[in-house]
Coordinates of C-alpha atoms and ligand atoms in Angstrom, one line a residue:
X1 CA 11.1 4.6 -25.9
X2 CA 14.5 6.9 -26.1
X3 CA 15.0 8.6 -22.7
X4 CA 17.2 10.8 -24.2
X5 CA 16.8 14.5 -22.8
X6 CA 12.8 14.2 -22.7
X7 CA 10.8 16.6 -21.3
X8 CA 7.1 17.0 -21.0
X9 CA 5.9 20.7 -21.8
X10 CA 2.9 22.4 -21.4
X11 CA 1.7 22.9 -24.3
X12 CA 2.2 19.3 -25.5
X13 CA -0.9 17.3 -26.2
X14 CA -2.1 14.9 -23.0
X15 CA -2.3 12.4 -25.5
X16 CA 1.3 12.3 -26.9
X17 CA 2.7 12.4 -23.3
X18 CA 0.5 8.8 -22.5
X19 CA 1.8 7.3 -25.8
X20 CA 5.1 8.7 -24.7
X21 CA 4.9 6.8 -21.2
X22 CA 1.7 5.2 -20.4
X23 CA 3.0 5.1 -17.1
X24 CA 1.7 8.5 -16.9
X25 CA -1.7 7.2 -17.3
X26 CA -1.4 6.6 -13.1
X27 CA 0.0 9.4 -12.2
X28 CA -2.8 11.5 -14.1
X29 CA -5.6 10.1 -12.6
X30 CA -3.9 10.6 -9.4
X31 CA -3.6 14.1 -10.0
X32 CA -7.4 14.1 -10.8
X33 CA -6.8 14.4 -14.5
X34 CA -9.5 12.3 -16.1
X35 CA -9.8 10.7 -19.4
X36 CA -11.4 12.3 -22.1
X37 CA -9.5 14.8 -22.9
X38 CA -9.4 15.1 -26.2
X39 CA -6.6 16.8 -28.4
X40 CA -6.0 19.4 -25.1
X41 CA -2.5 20.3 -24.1
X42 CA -1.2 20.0 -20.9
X43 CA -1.9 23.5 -19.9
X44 CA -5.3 23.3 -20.8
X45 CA -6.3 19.7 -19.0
X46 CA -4.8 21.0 -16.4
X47 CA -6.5 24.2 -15.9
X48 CA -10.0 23.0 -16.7
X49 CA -9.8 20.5 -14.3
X50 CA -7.9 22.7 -11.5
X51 CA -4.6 21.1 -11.4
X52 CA -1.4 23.0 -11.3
X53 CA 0.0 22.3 -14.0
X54 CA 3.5 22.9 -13.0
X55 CA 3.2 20.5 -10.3
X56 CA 2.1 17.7 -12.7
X57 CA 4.7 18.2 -15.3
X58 CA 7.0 18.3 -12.4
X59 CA 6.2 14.9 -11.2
X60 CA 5.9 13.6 -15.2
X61 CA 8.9 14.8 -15.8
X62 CA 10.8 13.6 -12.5
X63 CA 9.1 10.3 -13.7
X64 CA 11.7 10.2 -17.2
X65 CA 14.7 10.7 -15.8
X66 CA 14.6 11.2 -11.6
X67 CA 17.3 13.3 -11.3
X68 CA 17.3 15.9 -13.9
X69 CA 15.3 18.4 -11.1
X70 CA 18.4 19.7 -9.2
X71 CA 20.3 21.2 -12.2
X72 CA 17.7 22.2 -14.3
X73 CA 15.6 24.8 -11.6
X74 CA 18.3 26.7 -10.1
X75 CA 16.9 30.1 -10.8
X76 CA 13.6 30.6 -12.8
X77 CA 11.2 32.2 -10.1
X78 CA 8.2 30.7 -11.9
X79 CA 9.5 27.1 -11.7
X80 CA 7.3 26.1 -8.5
X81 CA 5.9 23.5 -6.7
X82 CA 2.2 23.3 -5.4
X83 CA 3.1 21.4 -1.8
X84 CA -0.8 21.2 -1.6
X85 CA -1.0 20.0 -5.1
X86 CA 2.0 17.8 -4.4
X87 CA 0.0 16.1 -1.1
X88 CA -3.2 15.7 -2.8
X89 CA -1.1 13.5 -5.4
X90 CA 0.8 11.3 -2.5
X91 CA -2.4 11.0 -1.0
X92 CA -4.4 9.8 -4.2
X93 CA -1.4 7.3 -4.8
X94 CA -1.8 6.1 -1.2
X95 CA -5.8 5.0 -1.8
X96 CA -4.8 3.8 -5.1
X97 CA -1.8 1.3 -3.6
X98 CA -4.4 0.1 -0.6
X99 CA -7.6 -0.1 -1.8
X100 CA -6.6 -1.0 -5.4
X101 CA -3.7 -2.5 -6.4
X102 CA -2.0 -4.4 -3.5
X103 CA -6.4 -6.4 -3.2
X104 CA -5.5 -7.1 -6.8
X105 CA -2.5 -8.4 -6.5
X106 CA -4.0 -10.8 -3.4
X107 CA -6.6 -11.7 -5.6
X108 CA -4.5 -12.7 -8.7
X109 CA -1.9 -14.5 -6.4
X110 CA -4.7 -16.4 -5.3
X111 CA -5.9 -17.8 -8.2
X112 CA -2.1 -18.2 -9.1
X113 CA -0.8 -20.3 -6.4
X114 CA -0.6 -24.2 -6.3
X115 CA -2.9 -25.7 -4.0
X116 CA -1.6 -29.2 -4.2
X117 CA 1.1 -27.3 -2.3
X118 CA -1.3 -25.7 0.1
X119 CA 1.8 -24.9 3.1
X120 CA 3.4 -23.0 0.5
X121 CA 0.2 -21.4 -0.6
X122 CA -0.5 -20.7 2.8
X123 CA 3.1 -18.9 3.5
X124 CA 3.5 -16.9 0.6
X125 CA -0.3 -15.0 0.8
X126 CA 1.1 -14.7 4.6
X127 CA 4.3 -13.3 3.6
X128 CA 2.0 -10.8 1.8
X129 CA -0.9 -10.1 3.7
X130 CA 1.9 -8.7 6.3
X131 CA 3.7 -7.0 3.9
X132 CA 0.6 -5.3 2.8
X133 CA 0.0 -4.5 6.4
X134 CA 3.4 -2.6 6.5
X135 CA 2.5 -0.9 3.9
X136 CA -1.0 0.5 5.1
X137 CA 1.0 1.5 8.5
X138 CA 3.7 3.7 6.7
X139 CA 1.3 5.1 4.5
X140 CA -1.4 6.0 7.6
X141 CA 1.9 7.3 9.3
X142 CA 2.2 9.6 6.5
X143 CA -1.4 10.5 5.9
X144 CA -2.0 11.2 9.3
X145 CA 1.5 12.7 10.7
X146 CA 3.4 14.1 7.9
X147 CA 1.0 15.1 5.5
X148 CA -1.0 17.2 8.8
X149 CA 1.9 18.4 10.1
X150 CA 2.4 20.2 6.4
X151 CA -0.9 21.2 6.0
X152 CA -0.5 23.5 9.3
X153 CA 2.7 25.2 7.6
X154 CA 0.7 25.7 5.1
X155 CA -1.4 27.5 7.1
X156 CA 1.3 29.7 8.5
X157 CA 1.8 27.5 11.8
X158 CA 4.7 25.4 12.6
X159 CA 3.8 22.9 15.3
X160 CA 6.7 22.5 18.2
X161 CA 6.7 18.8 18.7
X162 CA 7.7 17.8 14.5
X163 CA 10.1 18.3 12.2
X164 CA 10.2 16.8 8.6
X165 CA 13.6 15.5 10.1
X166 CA 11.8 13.2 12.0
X167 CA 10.1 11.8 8.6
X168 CA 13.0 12.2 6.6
X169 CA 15.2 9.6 8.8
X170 CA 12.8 7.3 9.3
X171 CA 11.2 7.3 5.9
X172 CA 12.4 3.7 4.3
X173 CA 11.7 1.9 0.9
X174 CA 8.6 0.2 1.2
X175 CA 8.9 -2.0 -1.9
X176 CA 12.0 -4.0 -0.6
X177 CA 9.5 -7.0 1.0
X178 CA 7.7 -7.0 -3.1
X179 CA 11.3 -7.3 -4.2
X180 CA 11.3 -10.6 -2.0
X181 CA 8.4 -12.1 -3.2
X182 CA 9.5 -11.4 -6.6
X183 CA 12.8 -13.4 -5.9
X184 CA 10.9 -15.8 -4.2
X185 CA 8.7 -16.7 -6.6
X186 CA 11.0 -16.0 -9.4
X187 CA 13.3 -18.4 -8.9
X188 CA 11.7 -20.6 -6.3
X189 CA 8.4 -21.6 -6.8
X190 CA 7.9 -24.5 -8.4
X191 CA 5.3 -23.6 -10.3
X192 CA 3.5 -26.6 -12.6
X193 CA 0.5 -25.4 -14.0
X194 CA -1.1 -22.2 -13.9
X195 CA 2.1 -20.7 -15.6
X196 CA 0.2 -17.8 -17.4
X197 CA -1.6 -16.9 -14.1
X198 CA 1.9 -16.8 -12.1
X199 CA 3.7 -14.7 -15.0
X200 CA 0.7 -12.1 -14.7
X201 CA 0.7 -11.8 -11.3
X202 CA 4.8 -11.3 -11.4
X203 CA 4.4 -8.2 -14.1
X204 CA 1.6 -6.8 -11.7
X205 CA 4.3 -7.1 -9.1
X206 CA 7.3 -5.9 -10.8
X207 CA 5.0 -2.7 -11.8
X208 CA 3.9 -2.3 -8.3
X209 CA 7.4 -2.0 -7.2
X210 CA 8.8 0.3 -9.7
X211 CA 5.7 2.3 -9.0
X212 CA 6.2 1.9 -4.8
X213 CA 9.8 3.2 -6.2
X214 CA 9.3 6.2 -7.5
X215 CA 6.2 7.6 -4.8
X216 CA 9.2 6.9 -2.2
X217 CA 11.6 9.0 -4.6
X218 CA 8.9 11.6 -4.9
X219 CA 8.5 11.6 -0.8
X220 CA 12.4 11.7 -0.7
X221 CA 13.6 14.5 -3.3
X222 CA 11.0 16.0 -4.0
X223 CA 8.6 16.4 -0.9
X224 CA 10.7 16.2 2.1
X225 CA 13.4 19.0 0.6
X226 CA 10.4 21.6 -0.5
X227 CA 8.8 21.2 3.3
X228 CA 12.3 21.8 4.4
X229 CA 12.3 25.0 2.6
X230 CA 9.0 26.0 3.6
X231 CA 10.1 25.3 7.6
X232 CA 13.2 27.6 6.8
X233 CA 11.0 30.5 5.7
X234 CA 8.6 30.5 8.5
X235 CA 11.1 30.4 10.5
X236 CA 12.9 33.5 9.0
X237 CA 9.8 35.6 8.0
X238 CA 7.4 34.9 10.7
X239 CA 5.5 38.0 9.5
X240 CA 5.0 36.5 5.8
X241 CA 3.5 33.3 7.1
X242 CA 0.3 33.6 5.3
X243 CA 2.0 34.4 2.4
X244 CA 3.4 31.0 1.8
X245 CA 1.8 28.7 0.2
X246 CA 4.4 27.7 -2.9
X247 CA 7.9 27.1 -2.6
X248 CA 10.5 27.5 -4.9
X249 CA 12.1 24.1 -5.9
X250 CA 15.2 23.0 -5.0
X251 CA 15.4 19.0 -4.2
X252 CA 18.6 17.8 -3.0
X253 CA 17.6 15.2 -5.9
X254 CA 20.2 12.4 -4.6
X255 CA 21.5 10.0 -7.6
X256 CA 21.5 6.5 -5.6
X257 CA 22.2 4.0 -8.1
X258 CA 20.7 1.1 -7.1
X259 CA 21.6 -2.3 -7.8
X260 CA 25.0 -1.7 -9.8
X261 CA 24.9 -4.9 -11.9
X262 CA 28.0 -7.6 -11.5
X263 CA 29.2 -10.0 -13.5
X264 CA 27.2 -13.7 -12.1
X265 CA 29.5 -16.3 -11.0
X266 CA 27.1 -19.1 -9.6
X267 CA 29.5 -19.2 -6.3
X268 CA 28.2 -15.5 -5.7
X269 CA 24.9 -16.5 -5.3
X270 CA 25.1 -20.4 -4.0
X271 CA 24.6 -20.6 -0.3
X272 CA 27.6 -22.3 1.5
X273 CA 26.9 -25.2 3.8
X274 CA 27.1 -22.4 6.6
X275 CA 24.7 -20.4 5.1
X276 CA 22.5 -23.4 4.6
X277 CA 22.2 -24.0 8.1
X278 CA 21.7 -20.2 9.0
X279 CA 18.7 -20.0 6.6
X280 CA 17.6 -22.9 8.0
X281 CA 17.9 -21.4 11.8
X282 CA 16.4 -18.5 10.4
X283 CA 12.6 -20.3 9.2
X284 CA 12.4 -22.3 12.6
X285 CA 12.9 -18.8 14.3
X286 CA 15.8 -18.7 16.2
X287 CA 17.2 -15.2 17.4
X288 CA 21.1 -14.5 15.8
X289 CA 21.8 -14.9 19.4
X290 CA 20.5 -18.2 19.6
X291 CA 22.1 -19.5 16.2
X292 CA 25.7 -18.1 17.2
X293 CA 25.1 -20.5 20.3
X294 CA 24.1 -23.5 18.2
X295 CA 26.7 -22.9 15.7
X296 CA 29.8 -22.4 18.0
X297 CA 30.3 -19.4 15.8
X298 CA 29.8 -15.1 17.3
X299 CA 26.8 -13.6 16.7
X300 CA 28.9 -10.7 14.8
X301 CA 29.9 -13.4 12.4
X302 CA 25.9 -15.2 12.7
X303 CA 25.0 -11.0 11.1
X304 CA 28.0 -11.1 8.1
X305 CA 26.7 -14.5 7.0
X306 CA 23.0 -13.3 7.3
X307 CA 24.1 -10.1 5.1
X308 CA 25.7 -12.3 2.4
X309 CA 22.9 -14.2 2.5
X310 CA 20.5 -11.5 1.5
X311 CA 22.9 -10.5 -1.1
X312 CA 23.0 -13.6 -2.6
X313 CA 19.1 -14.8 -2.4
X314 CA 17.6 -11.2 -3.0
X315 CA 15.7 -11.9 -0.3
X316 CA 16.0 -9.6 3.2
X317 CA 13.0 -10.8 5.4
X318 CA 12.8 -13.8 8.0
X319 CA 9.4 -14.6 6.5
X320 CA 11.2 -14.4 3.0
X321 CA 13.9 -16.3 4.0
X322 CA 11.6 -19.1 5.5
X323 CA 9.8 -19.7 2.1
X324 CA 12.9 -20.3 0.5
X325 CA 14.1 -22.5 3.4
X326 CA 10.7 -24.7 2.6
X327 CA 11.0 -24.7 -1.4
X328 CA 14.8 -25.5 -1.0
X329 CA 13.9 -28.3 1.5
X330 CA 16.1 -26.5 4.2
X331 CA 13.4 -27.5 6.3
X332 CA 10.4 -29.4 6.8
X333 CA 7.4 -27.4 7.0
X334 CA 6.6 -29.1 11.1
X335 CA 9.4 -27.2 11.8
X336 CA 8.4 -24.1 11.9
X337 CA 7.7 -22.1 14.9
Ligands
FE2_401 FE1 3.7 7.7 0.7
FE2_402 FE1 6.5 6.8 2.0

């Protein structure tokens, strides 16, 4: 699939956009475009099932190549975003993350996992079953915060006590944790059988995160800047409040480039003996605090070596960390807590 300059148009078939990306199958059905549709374009899906179609080939087309939106929409007055359109979207991916994809992914797992190694078991479905909790917190944070808060300037009020600042600097990436489990199991589960069973679960996870990816992008460059915008004009034009419901476009589409690939060298990602004994600290629970006590070193230096070890393992969380610890018999399992 060439990424080359693509973009989705309105009066391209449905059906050549899926074969073009059947990624877009998701974000379809989260727009409330259904299957079935036949040899209908875009436009007309769209219209007979009451979505805005600019809004969809928005988010398709943001979905090709993520930053194309701030040069391409400077100045056409028509090029505009449906914020209500936009929410109904987030909040369909929401239900679809919670109630169906993240139980899936449990369940699979569960039929995955090694029972012979039942601790392990036990601590990886842990690991995720709080991840997943995380997740169902930022998401009701959104759903009943941020996604309220914009339905009232929508309705021509701005409430005193929020700002989508408030959102926009606590907002974080929600799929980091999934990237741990994907390292962890990755490269440290011993897996013996049930090979095909852990392979499927990993694609379900890798898509999960690449799709966790880009709703956070959406939230990020595409959400938060159009509320900004809509704040700014109620604001300015108190008397045109009712007027606004759609906002011109203009995300502050950032280009972070993620992950810039580096030549391996094994010493960049073996743990030193140092290291060693900090992941180890880390499973049986000890505070940075505590470990810079045991270790005779400062805690400043206790957080550089925890940093480097993120960067080398891929994993960031204490409950990551003290999977690995077990796998890579850092500790025995007794030991913890
Ligand atoms: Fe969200
Ligand atoms: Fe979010």
């Amino acid at each position: 699939m060439s990424n080359m300059k693509k973009q989705y148009t309105e009066n391209q078939k449905l059906s050549e956009l899926v074969c073009a990306n059947y990624n877009l199958l998701s974000v379809m059905s989260r727009f409330g475009l259904s299957l079935g549709f036949g040899e209908q374009t875009v436009r007309m899906a769209c219209e007979k099932q009451h979505v805005d179609t600019y809004t969809f080939l928005a988010i398709a087309n943001y979905m090709e190549k993520r930053t194309s939106f701030d040069e391409a929409s400077d100045d056409s007055p028509e090029r505009a975003i449906s914020l209500e359109t936009l929410i109904f979207y987030l909040q369909q991916a929401h239900i679809y993350f919670l109630d169906f994809n993240l139980p899936t992914i449990r369940r699979k797992l569960l039929d995955a996992l090694d029972y012979s190694q039942s601790e392990l078991a036990f601590l990886i479905l842990k690991f995720y079953d709080e991840y997943v909790n995380e997740v169902r917190k930022h998401m009701a944070y959104e759903d009943k915060v941020v996604f309220k808060y914009v339905s009232s300037l929508l309705k021509g009020e701005k409430p005193e006590n929020y700002h989508i600042g408030i959102f926009e600097e606590k907002h974080d990436q929600i799929a980091e944790k999934l990237s741990d489990l994907k390292s962890i199991i990755t490269k440290y589960y011993p897996s013996h059988a049930n090979i095909h069973q852990i392979n499927s679960v990993l694609f379900d996870i890798y898509s999960c995160e690449n799709d966790l990816n880009l709703h956070c992008d959406v939230e990020d460059n595409i959400f938060v800047p159009l509320v900004k915008k809509l704040e700014k004009e109620l604001e300015s034009e108190p008397e045109k409040r009712m007027q606004i419901v759609k906002n011109i476009l203009h995300p502050n589409a950032s280009n972070v480039s993620k992950g810039a690939t580096t030549e391996a060298t094994d010493e960049q990602y073996t743990l030193s003996e140092r290291e060693k004994e900090i992941v180890s600290c880390v499973a049986k629970g000890y505070t940075n605090k505590e470990m810079a006590d045991k270790l005779f070193i400062s805690a400043h230096t206790v957080i550089t070596h925890r940093r480097n070890i993120a960067r080398k393992l891929q994993i960031h969380s204490p409950a990551g960390l003290t999977i690995y610890a077990i796998v890579n018999k850092l500790v025995e399992i007794q030991e913890i807590r």
